[in-house]
Amino acid sequence: MLPGALAAFTGRWWLAGGWALDRHLGRQTREHGDTDVLVLRHEQRALREALADWDVHAADPPGHLRPWAPGEQLPDGVHDVWCRRTPTAPWSLQVMIDDADEGVWRYRRDVRVTRPVGDLDGPASTDAMRVLAPEVQLLQKSKQPRPKDEADFAAVVPVLEPERRTWLAEALRMVSPSHPWLAAL
């Protein structure tokens, strides 16, 4: 599931995407095409160094991939990095780069939604691996949910702890007051 390349990364990272939600559920609910992780922007250079032997591309501008050169600082608007072991291998790692200031994470689509960085760890986190909190991951999936995002939401919400449901509902009300997921929260 998780590429060994991140073993060389000295910064903090969280397992994200569908794998993070599956970890929260304690079972695999669907097939996953790649592994997603979240990294904080101020640690991006260490990440690029850890992936020195990989073919790494930044979504810059969003929706278009371009090579991410070693030593390059990505602009603030770049939040996604796609990685594969070689130029002919399939994409296997997607890195979401999020912003945090003075220990506070900021949702990239609406900076009014914040959270202490320490609260990004979900209940499935262990000493060996941080797993993104399920409510944060669902918020990330909420903008334009694809069928797999809808399936992830339907699988996770019934077991989401009340305080996590409340946080997600409040965040959704702030960024998308008529979001259809609010009815299930």
mmCIF file of C-alpha atoms in Angstrom:
data_model
loop_
_atom_site.group_PDB
_atom_site.id
_atom_site.type_symbol
_atom_site.label_atom_id
_atom_site.label_comp_id
_atom_site.label_asym_id
_atom_site.label_seq_id
_atom_site.Cartn_x
_atom_site.Cartn_y
_atom_site.Cartn_z
ATOM 1 C CA MET A 1 0.000 0.000 0.000
ATOM 2 C CA LEU A 2 2.597 2.600 0.973
ATOM 3 C CA PRO A 3 5.729 3.102 -1.136
ATOM 4 C CA GLY A 4 8.947 2.629 0.796
ATOM 5 C CA ALA A 5 10.278 5.909 -0.617
ATOM 6 C CA LEU A 6 8.678 7.799 2.253
ATOM 7 C CA ALA A 7 10.967 5.993 4.689
ATOM 8 C CA ALA A 8 13.629 8.544 3.705
ATOM 9 C CA PHE A 9 11.294 11.495 4.321
ATOM 10 C CA THR A 10 12.104 13.115 7.660
ATOM 11 C CA GLY A 11 9.015 15.337 7.802
ATOM 12 C CA ARG A 12 5.507 14.587 9.014
ATOM 13 C CA TRP A 13 3.084 12.954 6.633
ATOM 14 C CA TRP A 14 -0.345 11.382 6.895
ATOM 15 C CA LEU A 15 -1.835 8.490 4.977
ATOM 16 C CA ALA A 16 -4.771 10.084 3.165
ATOM 17 C CA GLY A 17 -7.429 9.329 0.549
ATOM 18 C CA GLY A 18 -9.383 6.121 0.405
ATOM 19 C CA TRP A 19 -6.686 4.144 2.204
ATOM 20 C CA ALA A 20 -6.976 6.457 5.226
ATOM 21 C CA LEU A 21 -10.727 5.920 5.344
ATOM 22 C CA ASP A 22 -10.260 2.161 4.997
ATOM 23 C CA ARG A 23 -7.817 2.274 7.927
ATOM 24 C CA HIS A 24 -10.468 4.087 9.966
ATOM 25 C CA LEU A 25 -12.972 1.359 9.084
ATOM 26 C CA GLY A 26 -10.493 -1.451 9.741
ATOM 27 C CA ARG A 27 -11.084 -3.033 6.323
ATOM 28 C CA GLN A 28 -10.560 -2.394 2.642
ATOM 29 C CA THR A 29 -13.831 -1.239 1.090
ATOM 30 C CA ARG A 30 -12.778 -0.804 -2.549
ATOM 31 C CA GLU A 31 -9.864 -0.954 -4.965
ATOM 32 C CA HIS A 32 -7.340 1.876 -4.826
ATOM 33 C CA GLY A 33 -5.357 2.988 -7.859
ATOM 34 C CA ASP A 34 -2.644 4.705 -5.837
ATOM 35 C CA THR A 35 -1.698 5.819 -2.367
ATOM 36 C CA ASP A 36 -2.418 9.362 -1.189
ATOM 37 C CA VAL A 37 -0.504 11.161 1.522
ATOM 38 C CA LEU A 38 -0.742 14.638 2.984
ATOM 39 C CA VAL A 39 2.381 16.712 3.650
ATOM 40 C CA LEU A 40 2.608 20.228 5.031
ATOM 41 C CA ARG A 41 3.949 22.831 2.606
ATOM 42 C CA HIS A 42 6.914 23.861 4.760
ATOM 43 C CA GLU A 43 8.259 20.278 4.494
ATOM 44 C CA GLN A 44 8.037 19.985 0.713
ATOM 45 C CA ARG A 45 11.782 20.260 0.060
ATOM 46 C CA ALA A 46 12.519 17.313 2.352
ATOM 47 C CA LEU A 47 9.805 15.388 0.523
ATOM 48 C CA ARG A 48 11.335 16.163 -2.882
ATOM 49 C CA GLU A 49 14.734 15.040 -1.590
ATOM 50 C CA ALA A 50 13.236 11.772 -0.320
ATOM 51 C CA LEU A 51 11.754 11.185 -3.775
ATOM 52 C CA ALA A 52 14.986 12.053 -5.611
ATOM 53 C CA ASP A 53 14.977 8.796 -7.591
ATOM 54 C CA TRP A 54 11.291 9.048 -8.544
ATOM 55 C CA ASP A 55 9.588 10.705 -11.532
ATOM 56 C CA VAL A 56 7.774 13.533 -9.718
ATOM 57 C CA HIS A 57 5.296 15.998 -11.259
ATOM 58 C CA ALA A 58 3.473 18.982 -9.794
ATOM 59 C CA ALA A 59 -0.077 19.850 -10.840
ATOM 60 C CA ASP A 60 0.878 23.396 -11.895
ATOM 61 C CA PRO A 61 -1.398 24.920 -12.911
ATOM 62 C CA PRO A 62 -3.976 22.594 -11.352
ATOM 63 C CA GLY A 63 -5.067 20.020 -13.903
ATOM 64 C CA HIS A 64 -1.744 20.009 -15.768
ATOM 65 C CA LEU A 65 1.323 18.048 -14.737
ATOM 66 C CA ARG A 66 4.866 19.351 -15.077
ATOM 67 C CA PRO A 67 8.112 17.941 -13.693
ATOM 68 C CA TRP A 68 8.999 19.078 -10.160
ATOM 69 C CA ALA A 69 12.705 19.831 -10.234
ATOM 70 C CA PRO A 70 14.877 18.931 -7.232
ATOM 71 C CA GLY A 71 15.385 21.984 -5.014
ATOM 72 C CA GLU A 72 12.390 23.836 -6.479
ATOM 73 C CA GLN A 73 9.955 25.476 -4.050
ATOM 74 C CA LEU A 74 6.422 24.904 -5.336
ATOM 75 C CA PRO A 75 4.171 27.972 -5.553
ATOM 76 C CA ASP A 76 1.397 28.389 -2.989
ATOM 77 C CA GLY A 77 -1.306 27.413 -5.499
ATOM 78 C CA VAL A 78 0.186 23.960 -6.089
ATOM 79 C CA HIS A 79 -1.425 21.382 -3.824
ATOM 80 C CA ASP A 80 -1.002 18.095 -5.692
ATOM 81 C CA VAL A 81 2.093 16.157 -6.671
ATOM 82 C CA TRP A 82 1.995 12.931 -8.673
ATOM 83 C CA CYS A 83 4.799 10.399 -8.320
ATOM 84 C CA ARG A 84 5.882 7.212 -10.019
ATOM 85 C CA ARG A 85 9.033 5.155 -9.741
ATOM 86 C CA THR A 86 10.061 5.677 -13.392
ATOM 87 C CA PRO A 87 8.698 7.703 -16.335
ATOM 88 C CA THR A 88 7.072 4.564 -17.764
ATOM 89 C CA ALA A 89 5.617 3.235 -14.505
ATOM 90 C CA PRO A 90 2.029 3.965 -13.479
ATOM 91 C CA TRP A 91 1.390 6.806 -11.032
ATOM 92 C CA SER A 92 1.481 5.209 -7.590
ATOM 93 C CA LEU A 93 1.740 8.063 -5.089
ATOM 94 C CA GLN A 94 -0.236 11.292 -4.904
ATOM 95 C CA VAL A 95 0.958 13.890 -2.413
ATOM 96 C CA MET A 96 -1.420 16.573 -1.225
ATOM 97 C CA ILE A 97 0.478 19.629 -0.033
ATOM 98 C CA ASP A 98 -1.483 21.604 2.540
ATOM 99 C CA ASP A 99 -0.704 24.823 4.334
ATOM 100 C CA ALA A 100 -0.205 25.280 8.050
ATOM 101 C CA ASP A 101 0.879 28.337 9.990
ATOM 102 C CA GLU A 102 2.014 28.328 13.612
ATOM 103 C CA GLY A 103 0.647 24.840 14.196
ATOM 104 C CA VAL A 104 -2.737 25.475 12.512
ATOM 105 C CA TRP A 105 -3.754 23.596 9.356
ATOM 106 C CA ARG A 106 -5.806 25.539 6.805
ATOM 107 C CA TYR A 107 -8.214 23.950 4.352
ATOM 108 C CA ARG A 108 -6.934 24.817 0.896
ATOM 109 C CA ARG A 109 -10.357 25.611 -0.558
ATOM 110 C CA ASP A 110 -11.482 27.867 2.277
ATOM 111 C CA VAL A 111 -8.917 29.120 4.795
ATOM 112 C CA ARG A 112 -11.666 29.845 7.325
ATOM 113 C CA VAL A 113 -11.702 26.101 8.008
ATOM 114 C CA THR A 114 -8.810 25.404 10.349
ATOM 115 C CA ARG A 115 -7.630 22.789 12.775
ATOM 116 C CA PRO A 116 -4.612 22.325 15.022
ATOM 117 C CA VAL A 117 -2.020 20.283 13.125
ATOM 118 C CA GLY A 118 -1.960 17.803 16.007
ATOM 119 C CA ASP A 119 -5.654 17.125 15.396
ATOM 120 C CA LEU A 120 -5.014 15.942 11.829
ATOM 121 C CA ASP A 121 -4.174 12.519 13.270
ATOM 122 C CA GLY A 122 -7.156 10.213 13.017
ATOM 123 C CA PRO A 123 -8.023 7.405 15.435
ATOM 124 C CA ALA A 124 -6.350 4.878 13.130
ATOM 125 C CA SER A 125 -2.974 6.604 13.585
ATOM 126 C CA THR A 126 -0.198 4.607 15.226
ATOM 127 C CA ASP A 127 3.370 5.318 16.267
ATOM 128 C CA ALA A 128 4.429 3.843 12.914
ATOM 129 C CA MET A 129 2.014 5.789 10.692
ATOM 130 C CA ARG A 130 -0.126 8.873 10.944
ATOM 131 C CA VAL A 131 -3.530 8.471 9.307
ATOM 132 C CA LEU A 132 -5.472 11.573 8.342
ATOM 133 C CA ALA A 133 -8.582 12.151 10.443
ATOM 134 C CA PRO A 134 -11.588 10.771 8.541
ATOM 135 C CA GLU A 135 -13.592 13.982 8.799
ATOM 136 C CA VAL A 136 -10.724 15.972 7.252
ATOM 137 C CA GLN A 137 -10.382 13.430 4.452
ATOM 138 C CA LEU A 138 -14.120 13.530 3.765
ATOM 139 C CA LEU A 139 -13.974 17.324 3.615
ATOM 140 C CA GLN A 140 -11.192 16.996 1.025
ATOM 141 C CA LYS A 141 -13.425 14.657 -1.017
ATOM 142 C CA SER A 142 -16.516 16.871 -0.759
ATOM 143 C CA LYS A 143 -15.880 19.505 -3.440
ATOM 144 C CA GLN A 144 -17.033 17.503 -6.459
ATOM 145 C CA PRO A 145 -17.615 13.990 -5.169
ATOM 146 C CA ARG A 146 -17.009 11.178 -7.631
ATOM 147 C CA PRO A 147 -18.785 7.831 -7.212
ATOM 148 C CA LYS A 148 -15.877 6.497 -5.125
ATOM 149 C CA ASP A 149 -16.063 9.577 -2.869
ATOM 150 C CA GLU A 150 -19.791 9.043 -2.381
ATOM 151 C CA ALA A 151 -19.096 5.396 -1.537
ATOM 152 C CA ASP A 152 -16.385 6.414 0.942
ATOM 153 C CA PHE A 153 -18.747 8.904 2.594
ATOM 154 C CA ALA A 154 -21.543 6.304 2.833
ATOM 155 C CA ALA A 155 -19.168 3.760 4.402
ATOM 156 C CA VAL A 156 -17.568 6.109 6.949
ATOM 157 C CA VAL A 157 -20.393 8.356 8.174
ATOM 158 C CA PRO A 158 -22.300 5.615 10.040
ATOM 159 C CA VAL A 159 -19.248 4.947 12.229
ATOM 160 C CA LEU A 160 -17.969 8.522 12.519
ATOM 161 C CA GLU A 161 -17.782 9.644 16.136
ATOM 162 C CA PRO A 162 -20.197 12.485 17.059
ATOM 163 C CA GLU A 163 -17.485 15.134 17.496
ATOM 164 C CA ARG A 164 -16.015 14.230 14.101
ATOM 165 C CA ARG A 165 -19.459 14.416 12.464
ATOM 166 C CA THR A 166 -20.022 17.812 14.047
ATOM 167 C CA TRP A 167 -16.692 19.146 12.796
ATOM 168 C CA LEU A 168 -17.396 17.902 9.254
ATOM 169 C CA ALA A 169 -20.924 19.333 9.265
ATOM 170 C CA GLU A 170 -19.679 22.722 10.495
ATOM 171 C CA ALA A 171 -16.905 22.794 7.882
ATOM 172 C CA LEU A 172 -19.310 21.830 5.082
ATOM 173 C CA ARG A 173 -21.831 24.463 6.171
ATOM 174 C CA MET A 174 -19.071 27.048 5.991
ATOM 175 C CA VAL A 175 -17.756 26.106 2.535
ATOM 176 C CA SER A 176 -20.880 24.717 0.875
ATOM 177 C CA PRO A 177 -24.082 25.454 2.839
ATOM 178 C CA SER A 178 -26.282 23.388 0.523
ATOM 179 C CA HIS A 179 -23.954 20.384 0.228
ATOM 180 C CA PRO A 180 -25.999 17.167 -0.087
ATOM 181 C CA TRP A 181 -23.858 15.380 2.515
ATOM 182 C CA LEU A 182 -25.190 17.672 5.234
ATOM 183 C CA ALA A 183 -28.482 15.748 5.269
ATOM 184 C CA ALA A 184 -26.640 12.608 6.429
ATOM 185 C CA LEU A 185 -24.663 14.396 9.133
#
